mmCIF file of C-alpha atoms and ligand atoms in Angstrom:
data_model
loop_
_atom_site.group_PDB
_atom_site.id
_atom_site.type_symbol
_atom_site.label_atom_id
_atom_site.label_comp_id
_atom_site.label_asym_id
_atom_site.label_seq_id
_atom_site.Cartn_x
_atom_site.Cartn_y
_atom_site.Cartn_z
ATOM 1 C CA MET A 1 189.674 -153.870 137.290
ATOM 2 C CA LYS A 2 187.443 -151.160 138.647
ATOM 3 C CA ASN A 3 187.971 -150.644 142.205
ATOM 4 C CA ILE A 4 185.677 -148.539 144.573
ATOM 5 C CA ILE A 5 187.240 -147.713 147.855
ATOM 6 C CA THR A 6 185.284 -146.181 150.601
ATOM 7 C CA GLY A 7 187.308 -143.873 153.054
ATOM 8 C CA ALA A 8 190.119 -141.535 152.062
ATOM 9 C CA GLY A 9 192.099 -142.295 155.371
ATOM 10 C CA PHE A 10 195.507 -143.782 155.528
ATOM 11 C CA THR A 11 194.148 -147.239 154.518
ATOM 12 C CA GLY A 12 192.124 -146.148 151.469
ATOM 13 C CA ILE A 13 194.908 -143.792 150.210
ATOM 14 C CA VAL A 14 197.603 -146.443 150.175
ATOM 15 C CA ILE A 15 195.440 -149.304 148.688
ATOM 16 C CA ALA A 16 194.336 -146.462 146.098
ATOM 17 C CA ASN A 17 197.956 -145.569 145.382
ATOM 18 C CA ILE A 18 199.182 -149.135 144.725
ATOM 19 C CA LEU A 19 196.394 -150.158 142.779
ATOM 20 C CA ALA A 20 196.584 -147.145 140.440
ATOM 21 C CA GLU A 21 200.396 -147.736 140.191
ATOM 22 C CA ASN A 22 199.463 -151.168 138.977
ATOM 23 C CA GLY A 23 197.328 -149.753 136.288
ATOM 24 C CA ASP A 24 194.011 -150.255 137.908
ATOM 25 C CA ASP A 25 191.061 -147.750 137.915
ATOM 26 C CA VAL A 26 190.337 -146.407 141.411
ATOM 27 C CA THR A 27 187.478 -144.404 142.792
ATOM 28 C CA ILE A 28 187.790 -143.359 146.225
ATOM 29 C CA ILE A 29 184.772 -142.051 147.944
ATOM 30 C CA GLU A 30 184.832 -139.893 151.076
ATOM 31 C CA LYS A 31 182.016 -138.771 153.414
ATOM 32 C CA ARG A 32 183.938 -135.752 154.791
ATOM 33 C CA ASN A 33 184.674 -132.637 152.623
ATOM 34 C CA HIS A 34 188.480 -133.407 152.866
ATOM 35 C CA ILE A 35 190.866 -136.420 152.381
ATOM 36 C CA GLY A 36 193.299 -137.786 155.190
ATOM 37 C CA GLY A 37 190.668 -139.309 157.735
ATOM 38 C CA ASN A 38 191.704 -138.868 161.112
ATOM 39 C CA SER A 39 195.228 -137.874 160.185
ATOM 40 C CA TYR A 40 194.065 -134.862 158.313
ATOM 41 C CA ASP A 41 195.841 -131.706 159.165
ATOM 42 C CA TYR A 42 195.430 -128.082 158.077
ATOM 43 C CA THR A 43 197.286 -124.650 158.172
ATOM 44 C CA ASP A 44 195.729 -122.398 160.789
ATOM 45 C CA GLU A 45 195.181 -119.145 158.851
ATOM 46 C CA GLU A 46 196.053 -116.776 161.839
ATOM 47 C CA THR A 47 199.324 -118.477 162.889
ATOM 48 C CA GLY A 48 200.663 -120.505 159.833
ATOM 49 C CA ILE A 49 200.748 -123.569 162.312
ATOM 50 C CA HIS A 50 199.825 -126.890 161.005
ATOM 51 C CA VAL A 51 197.034 -128.345 163.051
ATOM 52 C CA HIS A 52 196.037 -132.020 163.617
ATOM 53 C CA LYS A 53 192.264 -131.639 163.296
ATOM 54 C CA TYR A 54 191.359 -135.040 164.884
ATOM 55 C CA GLY A 55 193.955 -135.089 167.637
ATOM 56 C CA ALA A 56 197.822 -135.689 167.594
ATOM 57 C CA HIS A 57 199.285 -138.059 164.989
ATOM 58 C CA ILE A 58 202.760 -138.907 165.464
ATOM 59 C CA PHE A 59 203.890 -141.419 162.975
ATOM 60 C CA HIS A 60 206.313 -144.019 164.306
ATOM 61 C CA THR A 61 207.229 -147.418 162.929
ATOM 62 C CA ASN A 62 209.840 -150.415 163.164
ATOM 63 C CA SER A 63 208.822 -151.414 159.668
ATOM 64 C CA ASP A 64 211.506 -150.700 156.882
ATOM 65 C CA LYS A 65 208.720 -151.615 154.424
ATOM 66 C CA VAL A 66 206.390 -149.192 155.688
ATOM 67 C CA TRP A 67 209.078 -146.372 156.121
ATOM 68 C CA ASN A 68 210.301 -146.850 152.630
ATOM 69 C CA TYR A 69 207.067 -146.572 151.066
ATOM 70 C CA LEU A 70 205.991 -143.543 152.781
ATOM 71 C CA LYS A 71 209.167 -141.805 152.027
ATOM 72 C CA LYS A 72 208.217 -141.711 148.400
ATOM 73 C CA PHE A 73 205.587 -139.027 148.961
ATOM 74 C CA SER A 74 207.032 -136.707 151.749
ATOM 75 C CA GLU A 75 210.039 -135.425 153.339
ATOM 76 C CA TRP A 76 209.920 -136.277 157.070
ATOM 77 C CA SER A 77 210.909 -133.981 160.153
ATOM 78 C CA ASP A 78 212.651 -136.252 162.739
ATOM 79 C CA TYR A 79 210.207 -134.975 165.585
ATOM 80 C CA SER A 80 210.727 -137.345 168.672
ATOM 81 C CA HIS A 81 207.489 -137.380 170.402
ATOM 82 C CA ARG A 82 207.260 -136.337 174.341
ATOM 83 C CA VAL A 83 204.347 -136.401 176.537
ATOM 84 C CA ASN A 84 203.913 -135.093 180.361
ATOM 85 C CA ALA A 85 201.085 -136.065 182.722
ATOM 86 C CA VAL A 86 199.998 -133.630 185.345
ATOM 87 C CA ILE A 87 200.681 -135.455 188.690
ATOM 88 C CA ASN A 88 199.936 -133.396 191.975
ATOM 89 C CA GLY A 89 200.350 -130.240 189.937
ATOM 90 C CA GLU A 90 203.702 -131.084 188.223
ATOM 91 C CA GLY A 91 204.283 -132.300 184.391
ATOM 92 C CA VAL A 92 205.728 -135.670 184.890
ATOM 93 C CA ASN A 93 207.117 -137.550 181.896
ATOM 94 C CA ILE A 94 205.096 -140.439 180.200
ATOM 95 C CA PRO A 95 205.831 -143.158 179.650
ATOM 96 C CA PHE A 96 206.338 -143.304 183.442
ATOM 97 C CA ASN A 97 210.014 -144.076 183.702
ATOM 98 C CA LEU A 98 213.176 -143.358 185.804
ATOM 99 C CA ASN A 99 213.079 -139.643 185.467
ATOM 100 C CA SER A 100 209.479 -139.603 186.522
ATOM 101 C CA ILE A 101 210.325 -141.528 189.720
ATOM 102 C CA LYS A 102 213.000 -138.899 190.467
ATOM 103 C CA LYS A 103 210.243 -136.061 189.915
ATOM 104 C CA CYS A 104 207.725 -137.753 192.046
ATOM 105 C CA PHE A 105 209.611 -139.239 195.303
ATOM 106 C CA PRO A 106 212.035 -137.825 197.646
ATOM 107 C CA PRO A 107 215.605 -138.725 196.821
ATOM 108 C CA GLU A 108 216.085 -141.864 198.852
ATOM 109 C CA LEU A 109 212.674 -143.535 197.940
ATOM 110 C CA ALA A 110 213.354 -142.782 194.320
ATOM 111 C CA GLU A 111 216.723 -144.481 194.592
ATOM 112 C CA LYS A 112 215.187 -147.425 196.316
ATOM 113 C CA TYR A 113 212.444 -147.670 193.580
ATOM 114 C CA THR A 114 215.000 -147.265 190.564
ATOM 115 C CA LYS A 115 217.347 -150.060 192.027
ATOM 116 C CA LYS A 116 214.445 -152.353 192.428
ATOM 117 C CA LEU A 117 212.891 -151.841 189.083
ATOM 118 C CA LEU A 118 216.482 -152.458 187.418
ATOM 119 C CA GLU A 119 217.010 -155.435 189.677
ATOM 120 C CA THR A 120 213.681 -157.052 188.945
ATOM 121 C CA TYR A 121 213.113 -156.211 185.216
ATOM 122 C CA GLY A 122 216.431 -154.999 183.972
ATOM 123 C CA LYS A 123 217.420 -151.747 181.986
ATOM 124 C CA ASP A 124 214.954 -150.696 179.380
ATOM 125 C CA ALA A 125 212.389 -153.111 180.429
ATOM 126 C CA LYS A 126 208.673 -152.103 179.440
ATOM 127 C CA VAL A 127 206.399 -153.372 182.029
ATOM 128 C CA PRO A 128 202.709 -152.680 181.711
ATOM 129 C CA ILE A 129 201.137 -151.223 184.743
ATOM 130 C CA LEU A 130 198.743 -154.071 185.106
ATOM 131 C CA GLU A 131 201.619 -156.630 185.200
ATOM 132 C CA LEU A 132 203.660 -154.383 187.763
ATOM 133 C CA SER A 133 200.510 -154.186 189.743
ATOM 134 C CA LYS A 134 200.906 -157.975 190.424
ATOM 135 C CA THR A 135 204.324 -157.675 192.076
ATOM 136 C CA GLU A 136 204.695 -159.195 195.520
ATOM 137 C CA ASP A 137 207.756 -156.830 196.428
ATOM 138 C CA ILE A 138 206.161 -154.415 198.923
ATOM 139 C CA ASP A 139 208.241 -151.455 197.544
ATOM 140 C CA LEU A 140 207.313 -152.349 194.008
ATOM 141 C CA LYS A 141 203.871 -152.703 194.852
ATOM 142 C CA ASN A 142 203.886 -149.248 196.535
ATOM 143 C CA LEU A 143 205.180 -147.813 193.324
ATOM 144 C CA ALA A 144 202.646 -149.584 191.231
ATOM 145 C CA ASP A 145 199.848 -148.333 193.307
ATOM 146 C CA PHE A 146 201.182 -144.672 192.837
ATOM 147 C CA ILE A 147 201.542 -144.948 188.998
ATOM 148 C CA TYR A 148 198.041 -146.764 188.618
ATOM 149 C CA LYS A 149 196.281 -144.180 190.699
ATOM 150 C CA LYS A 150 198.199 -141.014 189.356
ATOM 151 C CA VAL A 151 198.608 -142.018 185.658
ATOM 152 C CA PHE A 152 196.261 -144.517 184.521
ATOM 153 C CA GLU A 153 193.028 -144.706 186.630
ATOM 154 C CA GLY A 154 191.753 -141.241 185.993
ATOM 155 C CA TYR A 155 192.842 -141.101 182.667
ATOM 156 C CA THR A 156 191.429 -144.282 181.567
ATOM 157 C CA VAL A 157 187.945 -143.794 183.149
ATOM 158 C CA LYS A 158 187.765 -140.395 181.205
ATOM 159 C CA GLN A 159 188.946 -142.062 178.004
ATOM 160 C CA TRP A 160 187.136 -145.301 178.171
ATOM 161 C CA GLY A 161 184.620 -144.885 180.779
ATOM 162 C CA LEU A 162 186.016 -148.036 182.555
ATOM 163 C CA LYS A 163 189.006 -148.664 184.965
ATOM 164 C CA PRO A 164 192.222 -150.119 183.516
ATOM 165 C CA GLU A 165 191.383 -153.546 184.668
ATOM 166 C CA GLN A 166 188.022 -153.526 182.881
ATOM 167 C CA ILE A 167 189.574 -152.905 179.367
ATOM 168 C CA ASP A 168 191.532 -154.994 177.243
ATOM 169 C CA MET A 169 195.213 -155.386 178.982
ATOM 170 C CA SER A 170 196.781 -154.589 175.420
ATOM 171 C CA VAL A 171 195.415 -150.827 175.695
ATOM 172 C CA THR A 172 197.194 -149.750 178.877
ATOM 173 C CA ALA A 173 200.138 -151.860 177.735
ATOM 174 C CA ARG A 174 200.575 -149.340 174.820
ATOM 175 C CA VAL A 175 202.115 -146.983 177.506
ATOM 176 C CA PRO A 176 204.220 -149.337 179.794
ATOM 177 C CA VAL A 177 206.198 -148.241 182.915
ATOM 178 C CA PHE A 178 209.578 -147.811 181.258
ATOM 179 C CA VAL A 179 212.811 -148.889 183.032
ATOM 180 C CA SER A 180 214.968 -146.058 181.435
ATOM 181 C CA TYR A 181 215.938 -142.553 181.463
ATOM 182 C CA ASP A 182 214.808 -142.112 177.833
ATOM 183 C CA ASN A 183 211.994 -139.616 177.720
ATOM 184 C CA SER A 184 210.589 -140.310 174.181
ATOM 185 C CA TYR A 185 207.056 -141.771 174.048
ATOM 186 C CA PHE A 186 208.005 -144.275 171.349
ATOM 187 C CA GLN A 187 211.260 -146.108 170.887
ATOM 188 C CA ASP A 188 210.669 -146.969 167.210
ATOM 189 C CA LYS A 189 213.518 -147.250 164.683
ATOM 190 C CA TYR A 190 211.762 -144.400 162.523
ATOM 191 C CA GLN A 191 209.404 -141.647 163.681
ATOM 192 C CA GLY A 192 208.185 -138.111 162.683
ATOM 193 C CA ILE A 193 205.846 -136.032 160.883
ATOM 194 C CA PRO A 194 205.427 -135.289 157.107
ATOM 195 C CA LYS A 195 207.491 -131.927 156.780
ATOM 196 C CA ASN A 196 204.544 -130.334 154.814
ATOM 197 C CA GLY A 197 201.875 -131.891 156.801
ATOM 198 C CA TYR A 198 199.896 -135.341 156.347
ATOM 199 C CA THR A 199 197.234 -133.761 154.134
ATOM 200 C CA LYS A 200 200.067 -132.715 151.455
ATOM 201 C CA MET A 201 201.542 -136.053 151.552
ATOM 202 C CA PHE A 202 198.145 -137.684 151.013
ATOM 203 C CA GLU A 203 197.594 -135.345 147.997
ATOM 204 C CA ASN A 204 200.910 -136.683 146.622
ATOM 205 C CA MET A 205 199.589 -140.369 147.095
ATOM 206 C CA LEU A 206 196.503 -139.652 145.271
ATOM 207 C CA LYS A 207 197.931 -137.618 142.367
ATOM 208 C CA HIS A 208 197.497 -140.355 139.800
ATOM 209 C CA LYS A 209 195.581 -140.399 136.492
ATOM 210 C CA ASN A 210 193.887 -143.712 137.440
ATOM 211 C CA ILE A 211 192.583 -142.225 140.729
ATOM 212 C CA LYS A 212 189.367 -140.318 140.914
ATOM 213 C CA VAL A 213 188.489 -138.775 144.468
ATOM 214 C CA ILE A 214 184.862 -138.110 145.391
ATOM 215 C CA LEU A 215 184.323 -136.019 148.648
ATOM 216 C CA ASN A 216 180.840 -135.381 150.411
ATOM 217 C CA LYS A 217 179.523 -138.815 149.403
ATOM 218 C CA THR A 218 178.702 -141.926 151.262
ATOM 219 C CA PHE A 219 178.890 -145.568 149.702
ATOM 220 C CA ASN A 220 175.192 -145.618 149.907
ATOM 221 C CA GLU A 221 174.764 -142.465 147.897
ATOM 222 C CA PHE A 222 177.407 -143.468 145.383
ATOM 223 C CA SER A 223 176.160 -147.041 144.818
ATOM 224 C CA LYS A 224 172.543 -145.896 144.236
ATOM 225 C CA GLU A 225 173.743 -143.116 141.707
ATOM 226 C CA ASN A 226 176.289 -145.575 139.990
ATOM 227 C CA ASP A 227 176.612 -149.064 138.547
ATOM 228 C CA ILE A 228 179.011 -150.939 140.885
ATOM 229 C CA GLU A 229 178.146 -154.229 139.340
ATOM 230 C CA GLY A 230 181.386 -156.376 139.078
ATOM 231 C CA ALA A 231 183.518 -153.727 140.721
ATOM 232 C CA ARG A 232 186.058 -154.653 143.733
ATOM 233 C CA ILE A 233 184.694 -152.930 146.894
ATOM 234 C CA ILE A 234 187.231 -152.012 149.583
ATOM 235 C CA TYR A 235 185.520 -150.682 152.626
ATOM 236 C CA THR A 236 187.363 -148.815 155.106
ATOM 237 C CA GLY A 237 184.382 -147.578 157.124
ATOM 238 C CA SER A 238 182.791 -149.622 159.843
ATOM 239 C CA ILE A 239 181.694 -153.138 158.836
ATOM 240 C CA ASP A 240 178.227 -152.829 160.563
ATOM 241 C CA GLU A 241 177.485 -149.797 158.736
ATOM 242 C CA PHE A 242 177.932 -151.571 155.534
ATOM 243 C CA PHE A 243 175.581 -154.255 156.396
ATOM 244 C CA ASP A 244 172.979 -151.873 157.812
ATOM 245 C CA TYR A 245 173.512 -153.086 161.483
ATOM 246 C CA LYS A 246 171.869 -156.319 160.975
ATOM 247 C CA TYR A 247 173.814 -157.994 163.866
ATOM 248 C CA GLY A 248 173.886 -154.811 165.802
ATOM 249 C CA VAL A 249 175.811 -151.668 166.463
ATOM 250 C CA LEU A 250 179.606 -152.141 166.993
ATOM 251 C CA PRO A 251 180.722 -149.886 169.904
ATOM 252 C CA TYR A 252 183.435 -147.350 169.917
ATOM 253 C CA ARG A 253 184.759 -144.547 171.719
ATOM 254 C CA SER A 254 184.472 -141.158 170.110
ATOM 255 C CA LEU A 255 186.243 -137.765 170.626
ATOM 256 C CA SER A 256 185.592 -134.210 170.552
ATOM 257 C CA PHE A 257 187.919 -131.276 170.290
ATOM 258 C CA GLU A 258 188.236 -127.673 171.208
ATOM 259 C CA THR A 259 191.086 -125.591 169.489
ATOM 260 C CA GLU A 260 192.091 -122.282 170.218
ATOM 261 C CA VAL A 261 194.926 -119.611 169.438
ATOM 262 C CA GLN A 262 196.725 -118.560 172.495
ATOM 263 C CA ASN A 263 198.409 -115.390 172.602
ATOM 264 C CA LYS A 264 201.853 -116.677 173.807
ATOM 265 C CA GLU A 265 204.629 -118.427 172.482
ATOM 266 C CA TYR A 266 204.297 -121.733 173.883
ATOM 267 C CA TYR A 267 201.374 -123.110 176.256
ATOM 268 C CA GLN A 268 203.137 -126.066 177.791
ATOM 269 C CA ASP A 269 206.609 -127.608 177.958
ATOM 270 C CA VAL A 270 205.780 -130.592 175.528
ATOM 271 C CA ALA A 271 203.521 -131.503 172.593
ATOM 272 C CA VAL A 272 201.070 -133.261 174.538
ATOM 273 C CA THR A 273 200.044 -132.928 178.238
ATOM 274 C CA ASN A 274 197.855 -135.618 179.885
ATOM 275 C CA TYR A 275 195.192 -134.828 182.696
ATOM 276 C CA PRO A 276 194.708 -138.118 184.465
ATOM 277 C CA SER A 277 193.357 -136.441 187.333
ATOM 278 C CA ASP A 278 192.166 -132.899 186.632
ATOM 279 C CA ASN A 279 189.790 -131.367 184.243
ATOM 280 C CA ASP A 280 187.190 -132.973 182.058
ATOM 281 C CA TYR A 281 189.509 -133.197 179.113
ATOM 282 C CA THR A 282 192.077 -135.989 178.775
ATOM 283 C CA ARG A 283 194.774 -134.218 177.118
ATOM 284 C CA ILE A 284 196.122 -130.871 175.637
ATOM 285 C CA VAL A 285 197.942 -130.947 172.371
ATOM 286 C CA GLU A 286 200.309 -128.028 171.436
ATOM 287 C CA HIS A 287 200.374 -128.028 167.521
ATOM 288 C CA LYS A 288 203.574 -126.135 166.785
ATOM 289 C CA ARG A 289 205.798 -128.522 168.483
ATOM 290 C CA PHE A 290 205.396 -131.121 165.937
ATOM 291 C CA LEU A 291 207.169 -129.317 162.932
ATOM 292 C CA ALA A 292 209.063 -127.007 165.303
ATOM 293 C CA GLU A 293 207.078 -123.895 163.596
ATOM 294 C CA LYS A 294 207.773 -120.553 164.763
ATOM 295 C CA SER A 295 205.128 -118.076 165.806
ATOM 296 C CA ASP A 296 204.558 -115.646 168.589
ATOM 297 C CA LYS A 297 201.227 -117.338 169.053
ATOM 298 C CA THR A 298 200.351 -121.004 169.674
ATOM 299 C CA VAL A 299 197.460 -123.207 168.705
ATOM 300 C CA ILE A 300 196.269 -125.706 171.487
ATOM 301 C CA THR A 301 193.495 -128.376 171.313
ATOM 302 C CA LYS A 302 191.654 -129.690 174.262
ATOM 303 C CA GLU A 303 190.689 -133.435 173.717
ATOM 304 C CA TYR A 304 187.500 -135.054 175.238
ATOM 305 C CA SER A 305 186.442 -138.773 175.135
ATOM 306 C CA HIS A 306 182.736 -139.856 174.841
ATOM 307 C CA GLN A 307 180.930 -142.737 174.055
ATOM 308 C CA PHE A 308 180.239 -143.207 170.152
ATOM 309 C CA GLU A 309 176.442 -142.449 169.098
ATOM 310 C CA LEU A 310 175.371 -143.523 165.733
ATOM 311 C CA ASN A 311 174.749 -140.210 163.626
ATOM 312 C CA LYS A 312 175.661 -138.054 166.368
ATOM 313 C CA ASN A 313 179.505 -138.261 166.532
ATOM 314 C CA ASP A 314 182.527 -140.183 164.664
ATOM 315 C CA ARG A 315 184.142 -143.524 165.472
ATOM 316 C CA TYR A 316 187.725 -143.211 166.885
ATOM 317 C CA TYR A 317 188.551 -146.442 169.085
ATOM 318 C CA PRO A 318 187.159 -149.707 168.545
ATOM 319 C CA ILE A 319 186.531 -151.320 171.790
ATOM 320 C CA LYS A 320 188.199 -154.632 172.243
ATOM 321 C CA ASN A 321 186.285 -157.408 174.164
ATOM 322 C CA GLU A 322 184.839 -160.858 173.545
ATOM 323 C CA GLU A 323 181.273 -159.564 172.892
ATOM 324 C CA ASN A 324 182.419 -157.159 170.319
ATOM 325 C CA GLU A 325 184.758 -159.297 168.745
ATOM 326 C CA ARG A 326 181.920 -161.895 168.425
ATOM 327 C CA ILE A 327 179.517 -159.342 166.512
ATOM 328 C CA TYR A 328 182.587 -158.282 164.355
ATOM 329 C CA ASN A 329 182.881 -161.774 163.251
ATOM 330 C CA LYS A 330 179.380 -162.307 162.317
ATOM 331 C CA TYR A 331 179.792 -159.336 159.935
ATOM 332 C CA LEU A 332 183.167 -160.550 158.660
ATOM 333 C CA GLN A 333 181.720 -164.097 157.791
ATOM 334 C CA ASP A 334 179.099 -162.292 155.623
ATOM 335 C CA ALA A 335 181.919 -160.120 153.985
ATOM 336 C CA LYS A 336 183.768 -163.619 153.267
ATOM 337 C CA ASN A 337 180.722 -164.993 151.525
ATOM 338 C CA THR A 338 180.517 -161.898 149.095
ATOM 339 C CA GLU A 339 182.951 -162.033 146.174
ATOM 340 C CA ASN A 340 185.148 -158.768 145.840
ATOM 341 C CA LEU A 341 184.226 -157.395 149.223
ATOM 342 C CA TYR A 342 186.897 -156.352 151.620
ATOM 343 C CA PHE A 343 187.144 -154.490 154.884
ATOM 344 C CA LYS A 344 190.141 -152.857 155.995
ATOM 345 C CA GLY A 345 191.635 -150.183 158.193
ATOM 346 C CA ARG A 346 190.982 -149.318 161.897
ATOM 347 C CA LEU A 347 187.292 -149.360 161.526
ATOM 348 C CA GLY A 348 187.121 -152.044 158.753
ATOM 349 C CA SER A 349 189.084 -154.383 160.778
ATOM 350 C CA TYR A 350 187.678 -153.096 164.096
ATOM 351 C CA LYS A 351 191.309 -153.115 165.517
ATOM 352 C CA TYR A 352 193.012 -150.309 167.518
ATOM 353 C CA TYR A 353 195.776 -149.938 164.742
ATOM 354 C CA ASN A 354 198.460 -147.453 164.832
ATOM 355 C CA MET A 355 199.058 -145.398 161.715
ATOM 356 C CA ASP A 356 202.029 -147.800 160.651
ATOM 357 C CA GLN A 357 199.861 -151.111 161.253
ATOM 358 C CA ALA A 358 197.232 -149.578 159.027
ATOM 359 C CA VAL A 359 199.819 -148.729 156.141
ATOM 360 C CA LEU A 360 201.408 -152.119 156.575
ATOM 361 C CA GLU A 361 197.918 -153.926 156.466
ATOM 362 C CA ALA A 362 197.127 -151.861 153.378
ATOM 363 C CA ILE A 363 200.218 -152.379 151.393
ATOM 364 C CA ASP A 364 200.051 -156.070 151.992
ATOM 365 C CA PHE A 365 196.599 -156.355 150.972
ATOM 366 C CA ALA A 366 197.042 -154.134 147.833
ATOM 367 C CA GLU A 367 200.108 -156.194 146.912
ATOM 368 C CA ASN A 368 198.428 -159.416 147.408
ATOM 369 C CA ILE A 369 195.470 -158.584 145.108
ATOM 370 C CA ILE A 370 197.597 -157.385 142.181
ATOM 371 C CA LYS A 371 199.742 -160.424 142.305
HETATM 372 N N1 UDP B 1 196.928 -144.166 179.385
HETATM 373 C C1 UDP B 1 196.686 -143.566 180.751
HETATM 374 N N2 UDP B 1 197.419 -142.439 181.045
HETATM 375 C C2 UDP B 1 198.154 -141.938 180.239
HETATM 376 C C3 UDP B 1 198.556 -142.395 178.971
HETATM 377 C C4 UDP B 1 197.915 -143.408 178.677
HETATM 378 O O1 UDP B 1 195.851 -144.132 181.447
HETATM 379 O O2 UDP B 1 198.818 -140.738 180.765
HETATM 380 C C5 UDP B 1 196.182 -145.457 179.031
HETATM 381 C C6 UDP B 1 194.775 -145.140 178.533
HETATM 382 O O3 UDP B 1 194.037 -146.273 178.882
HETATM 383 C C7 UDP B 1 194.955 -144.834 177.062
HETATM 384 C C8 UDP B 1 195.815 -146.048 176.971
HETATM 385 O O4 UDP B 1 196.970 -145.833 177.998
HETATM 386 O O5 UDP B 1 193.566 -145.068 176.531
HETATM 387 C C9 UDP B 1 196.864 -145.790 175.671
HETATM 388 O O6 UDP B 1 197.079 -144.759 175.364
HETATM 389 P P1 UDP B 1 197.918 -143.920 174.276
HETATM 390 O O7 UDP B 1 198.782 -142.657 174.488
HETATM 391 O O8 UDP B 1 198.643 -145.083 173.212
HETATM 392 O O9 UDP B 1 196.510 -143.701 173.368
HETATM 393 P P2 UDP B 1 196.188 -142.691 172.182
HETATM 394 O O10 UDP B 1 197.121 -142.014 171.778
HETATM 395 O O11 UDP B 1 196.088 -143.872 171.061
HETATM 396 O O12 UDP B 1 194.717 -142.281 172.328
#
């Protein structure tokens, strides 16, 4: 069967690969001038450092299925992600954990908070900030107020234009308070970065005689120029765009980036520094840390968050709330009434997927249709 996949990000590429391996013909259309979606990376000419063009992408998963699948296309560096937030001028570990407490409070108070957290939630517990804030214990409440103010409030207002309690709880719960001395950002069974970059891995996935990649083309342009009758259409762009916005425009948050070479070996202590209180940008990424690349210079990216505006900037984060869900479901119903039409991926599903969730959805979908 002929397959037309729109979007050459993680989702589109995984589906293309599995269908092609099964003997199906796949055309994958991408409106940008490169593959990889927002996981795309490139080598900076001046320094030789791999740069994550659309923000830091650190792969992490607990799924053997996802990990074993991706390992076929790349070796992986065993990078363990570290993030600091600047609190009162100092870098403090995020997720906010027992080391962060030590750094932010005088020894006696730190000890009291640590003891109470361990007694109340247990070692290695992950407590979302909005849950910790509900505590009736006066000490834990003081701690929760501090973390809310210094880590979550300002950052979330910059990132979402809303306060933590105004967005879906699952969003801030991605970065819970961690009752542990483990400083890693993720605790998944597998984490890392493709050794030669994401883009190289994607090239390997698309290297198949049954796959044709067309860049610089939208689905609309392609469908006007080609006969798509009878083809299976897999669309990984935003579902409202496919249906010409007939039920309204789905809201998203967008990002912009300022990337610069700095004339020093390292710019900051860890790969990502969050700025909950200071500056207009939300965070700074230092790219050489991901693959432990050597250079006497360093490449950094400042990341800014904006409202998504149609035809002005790109979609990054779906905004989960009841109203948006309702609009999405109207579109989805139309899709279900159309034969051989599927919507997948972060944009197609309108879900705040991590890369591994997108890959798992894509593998399951592709395996299911070739059955
Ligand atoms: N967050 C925050 N302060 C931080 C880190 C995260 O307030 O220092 C909140 C913020 O609302 C953010 C959410 O937690 O959007 C999820 O953070 P994550 O690092 O998972 O975001 P991503 O890397 O996907 O942009």
